[in-house]
């Protein structure tokens, strides 16, 4: 189990790093094409935009791992350890439910996009590109849930 | 949305729930109440992939992180010291100007804070400024420069106003001109404050040292071309903003990793990963707030609020005052493009009735929006800065407060003194 | 309630006509059918609007014809390069071929409330463009995802630069692009006309937009009310087309007043462009993005019309 989680972490990291590298190279190539060969490559800009979505969501997944999401965090800093634990548990489980819902409905939506053969750009169907939404939200929900349980039982654990 | 749910979400936010979850929950609750299928969340999140300007975010962020992790901040301090050491607040003023220029291109989407903040906060720290001042300055500067050409919000305002076929035409070039003086007013006010803040710093009574200046230039030889390449490239028509971001990322990557070797190949993936974590945290909030904005648009919330305000207005003075308050809140809640597209067609005809020049309205609208970006409690840039500099949001509320009041004063001047905007236009 | 989204900003004469039509429909159906508009692109791009129609958040959209390319090739019938020379030709053809487009889109689950004319698009540039050789020296913009525009210029040996709409003004200013293909009134509304000097006075293509409504949503309205909606909308579209015609003429005058010069083409130059178009149309036929057989019939009708005295 632990091996599997580690493997998943490494996979996320590598995909993210590779996406960023690919983004820099593709954007650079597009500029070259435009200034030297006189015209751009029409599929690069829309592809770059999809990569922004992917990088953003995978980055968010990463932030979930280390609990680094933007938050206000007032009560837990003023209260004692018990209040802190209660607040952590509730907010983490809340986040888990929200992510779970977004993931669930996104999954339904991607199915719909598949049925309708929604096109993203050029001839590329939209659904594989959109699949990242239910995937990341589902996994974020799972992580928040595990963290919430860990907070409730007083154990520190990362998933 | 019922009061109970609002209160509950607020409580969860204060208890430290991830902000994106709170925003997503409010959007979903709203959609659920109005019978909109919650699959809409996916449609809205996917819109992140339809906004060209967002390409700049990961690229500039990565470049900013790389520079921040290298020795570029030290070199920046050295070179400003050599040239502006005699000037009180020299480095702070350079930082302000740099942020303003940068924001004019990136449209205040938080890119300025993540890209330049990484460089400027350590630099200011090394020069001896107080931490709260540094944080406040960079957070504030994240939206400074919206009034300078070629900012996209200015262009968008011009396009919308033009299509409403008013008696007074609104050209984009006029807006570019009208933005100059109010923008400079904001810059000047903040520069004066910075100069005053630097009074505690050890006086460097050194006079201009030619040898040191030359050495500093040589030291920064690889960094100096960057602003020229970026700005020159955009103005010269060689590339668009998102492409400038790609070039910057590529250039900084080569310089710090291959040429200067201040970041090793083993460190590089770590920097990439860390910077993309930030991008993720920001884009996630942006994505879900697209959904919450969409709920508000779907339910017609801004229109209703504005109607209420309008019912209490008797004269132009009150109108402007209420408008300022309304726009501050709007700027806090909505992204600037939605705010322009939804509100301008409603506000503009009414403003014209009160004798407000459409060009002036555009400038004051954007000036207010700019302030809204870091208006507590939920101005977006406060959260971005909180994350970037790893400081509690409360610290940022305190750090930006003086800046907030200074800019509020300039916004009031801009609002009530149309001449400032219109001088260069006429 | 029908929720209809559009990219057109509020306050335009187009939106005013649409709002009036909505008020008339509400009055005549005694409040049973209400239409709520979301102008200015606040619901996102045309693609987002189509997605939202699918999940039922929106019931309809006023959509540029190019965005319907993946739904039905029939939608692209009027939008191939150098098809029409005058508005009279368009009107005559529309009478005959509109029902075809309507029935094809109905097969895909969309009710067409109207097809609106947005005028002819012309090449506008900083240098006069007479031949495709001239165009080859220019940096030509085509809207992102505009397959027809892209193929047209590529056939003429021009590598077009595709940018989103929002970047066009700045890019004209900086010189990243110097040639656009747009109708006169949009050029003025978007203020692109301040950045060009010449208009090639030969219509490149005809622009249309359409309001479509989801069939499932539309069928929830009673048959009598459906008829009312269709009739009032048809009237609104007719008056919009008339309005559009005057707007375009006015915009042409405004272009001239702003010092933009109209470049007249010789008959040979025109024929050269039309021959180039034939190549484009053949290439697009292989990609099946327009109804090939129907278009051939349309061309035949045009030939006949042009030969009539
Ligand atoms: Na804002
Ligand atoms: Na928002």
Coordinates of C-alpha atoms in Angstrom, one line a residue, chain A residues 13 16-17 20-21 23-25 27-28 30-31 34-35 45-46 48-50 52-53 55-60 62-66 68-77 87-88 90-92 94-95 97-99 101-102 105-110 112 120-121 126 129-130 133 137 140 144, chain B residues 9 11-22 24-25 28 37-39 41-43 45-46 48-52 54-55 58-59 62 238-240 242-244 246-247 249-250 253 269 272-277 279-285 288 377-378 383-384 386-387 392-394 397:
Chain A
X13 CA 5.6 14.8 -9.8
X16 CA 3.9 17.8 -13.6
X17 CA 7.6 18.5 -14.4
X20 CA 6.0 22.3 -17.6
X21 CA 9.1 21.4 -19.7
X23 CA 5.0 23.8 -22.2
X24 CA 8.2 25.9 -22.3
X25 CA 9.5 24.0 -25.4
X27 CA 5.7 27.8 -26.6
X28 CA 9.2 28.5 -27.6
X30 CA 5.7 28.4 -31.7
X31 CA 7.5 31.8 -31.4
X34 CA 6.0 32.5 -36.2
X35 CA 9.1 34.7 -36.5
X45 CA -1.9 27.7 -28.4
X46 CA -5.0 25.7 -27.6
X48 CA -0.9 25.2 -24.2
X49 CA -4.1 26.3 -22.6
X50 CA -5.2 22.8 -21.9
X52 CA -2.4 25.2 -18.1
X53 CA -5.5 23.4 -16.8
X55 CA -0.6 21.8 -14.6
X56 CA -3.0 23.8 -12.4
X57 CA -5.0 20.8 -11.3
X58 CA -2.0 18.5 -10.8
X59 CA -0.3 21.3 -8.8
X60 CA -3.4 21.6 -6.7
X62 CA 0.3 18.3 -4.9
X63 CA -0.7 21.1 -2.6
X64 CA -3.3 18.8 -1.1
X65 CA -0.6 16.3 -0.2
X66 CA 1.2 18.7 2.0
X68 CA -0.8 23.8 1.5
X69 CA -4.0 25.2 0.1
X70 CA -4.8 28.8 0.5
X71 CA -6.9 29.3 3.7
X72 CA -7.7 31.9 6.3
X73 CA -6.9 29.8 9.4
X74 CA -8.1 32.1 12.1
X75 CA -9.8 29.9 14.7
X76 CA -7.1 27.2 14.8
X77 CA -4.4 29.7 15.5
X87 CA -11.4 22.4 13.4
X88 CA -9.0 20.4 11.4
X90 CA -14.3 19.3 10.3
X91 CA -12.7 21.4 7.7
X92 CA -10.8 18.5 6.1
X94 CA -15.8 19.3 4.5
X95 CA -13.1 19.7 1.8
X97 CA -17.1 16.2 0.6
X98 CA -16.8 19.2 -1.7
X99 CA -14.0 17.6 -3.8
X101 CA -19.1 16.2 -5.2
X102 CA -17.1 18.2 -7.8
X105 CA -20.4 15.6 -11.2
X106 CA -17.4 16.2 -13.4
X107 CA -17.3 12.5 -14.1
X108 CA -20.9 12.6 -15.3
X109 CA -20.0 15.6 -17.4
X110 CA -17.1 14.0 -19.1
X112 CA -21.7 13.4 -21.5
X120 CA -11.7 20.6 -28.0
X121 CA -9.6 21.9 -30.9
X126 CA -12.6 17.1 -25.5
X129 CA -8.6 16.4 -21.9
X130 CA -11.4 17.0 -19.4
X133 CA -11.0 17.2 -13.6
X137 CA -10.9 16.2 -7.6
X140 CA -8.0 15.3 -3.7
X144 CA -8.7 15.2 2.4
Chain B
X9 CA -19.5 28.6 5.1
X11 CA -17.3 29.8 9.8
X12 CA -15.7 27.0 7.9
X13 CA -13.5 29.5 6.1
X14 CA -12.4 31.1 9.4
X15 CA -11.8 27.6 10.8
X16 CA -9.2 27.1 8.1
X17 CA -11.1 25.1 5.4
X18 CA -9.3 25.4 2.1
X19 CA -10.7 28.5 0.4
X20 CA -11.3 26.8 -2.9
X21 CA -13.6 24.3 -1.1
X22 CA -15.6 27.1 0.5
X24 CA -16.9 25.7 -4.6
X25 CA -19.4 24.8 -2.0
X28 CA -22.7 24.5 -5.8
X37 CA -27.2 20.8 -12.9
X38 CA -24.0 20.6 -10.9
X39 CA -22.2 19.4 -14.0
X41 CA -18.8 23.0 -12.2
X42 CA -16.9 20.9 -14.8
X43 CA -17.8 23.3 -17.6
X45 CA -13.4 24.6 -14.4
X46 CA -12.7 23.7 -18.0
X48 CA -9.4 27.7 -17.4
X49 CA -8.3 26.1 -20.7
X50 CA -10.0 28.8 -22.7
X51 CA -8.3 31.8 -21.3
X52 CA -5.1 32.7 -23.3
X54 CA -3.5 32.2 -18.1
X55 CA -0.6 30.6 -20.0
X58 CA 2.9 28.9 -14.9
X59 CA 5.7 30.3 -17.1
X62 CA 8.5 29.3 -12.7
X238 CA 7.8 40.2 -31.9
X239 CA 5.6 38.3 -29.5
X240 CA 2.4 38.4 -27.5
X242 CA 2.0 34.7 -23.3
X243 CA 5.0 34.3 -25.6
X244 CA 7.0 36.8 -23.5
X246 CA 7.7 31.6 -22.5
X247 CA 10.8 33.5 -23.6
X249 CA 11.0 31.1 -18.6
X250 CA 13.4 29.7 -21.3
X253 CA 16.2 28.5 -17.2
X269 CA 12.8 19.5 -10.5
X272 CA 9.6 23.2 -10.8
X273 CA 7.5 21.2 -8.4
X274 CA 7.3 23.9 -5.8
X275 CA 6.4 26.6 -8.3
X276 CA 3.7 24.5 -9.9
X277 CA 2.2 23.8 -6.4
X279 CA 0.2 27.7 -9.6
X280 CA -2.1 24.9 -8.7
X281 CA -3.3 26.6 -5.5
X282 CA -4.0 29.8 -7.5
X283 CA -5.6 28.3 -10.5
X284 CA -7.8 26.1 -8.4
X285 CA -9.2 29.1 -6.6
X288 CA -13.9 27.5 -8.7
X377 CA -11.2 40.2 3.8
X378 CA -11.4 38.4 0.5
X383 CA -4.5 35.0 -0.6
X384 CA -2.0 34.7 -3.4
X386 CA -0.2 34.7 1.7
X387 CA 0.6 31.5 -0.1
X392 CA -0.9 33.9 7.5
X393 CA -3.6 35.9 5.8
X394 CA -4.0 38.0 8.9
X397 CA -4.3 42.2 6.2

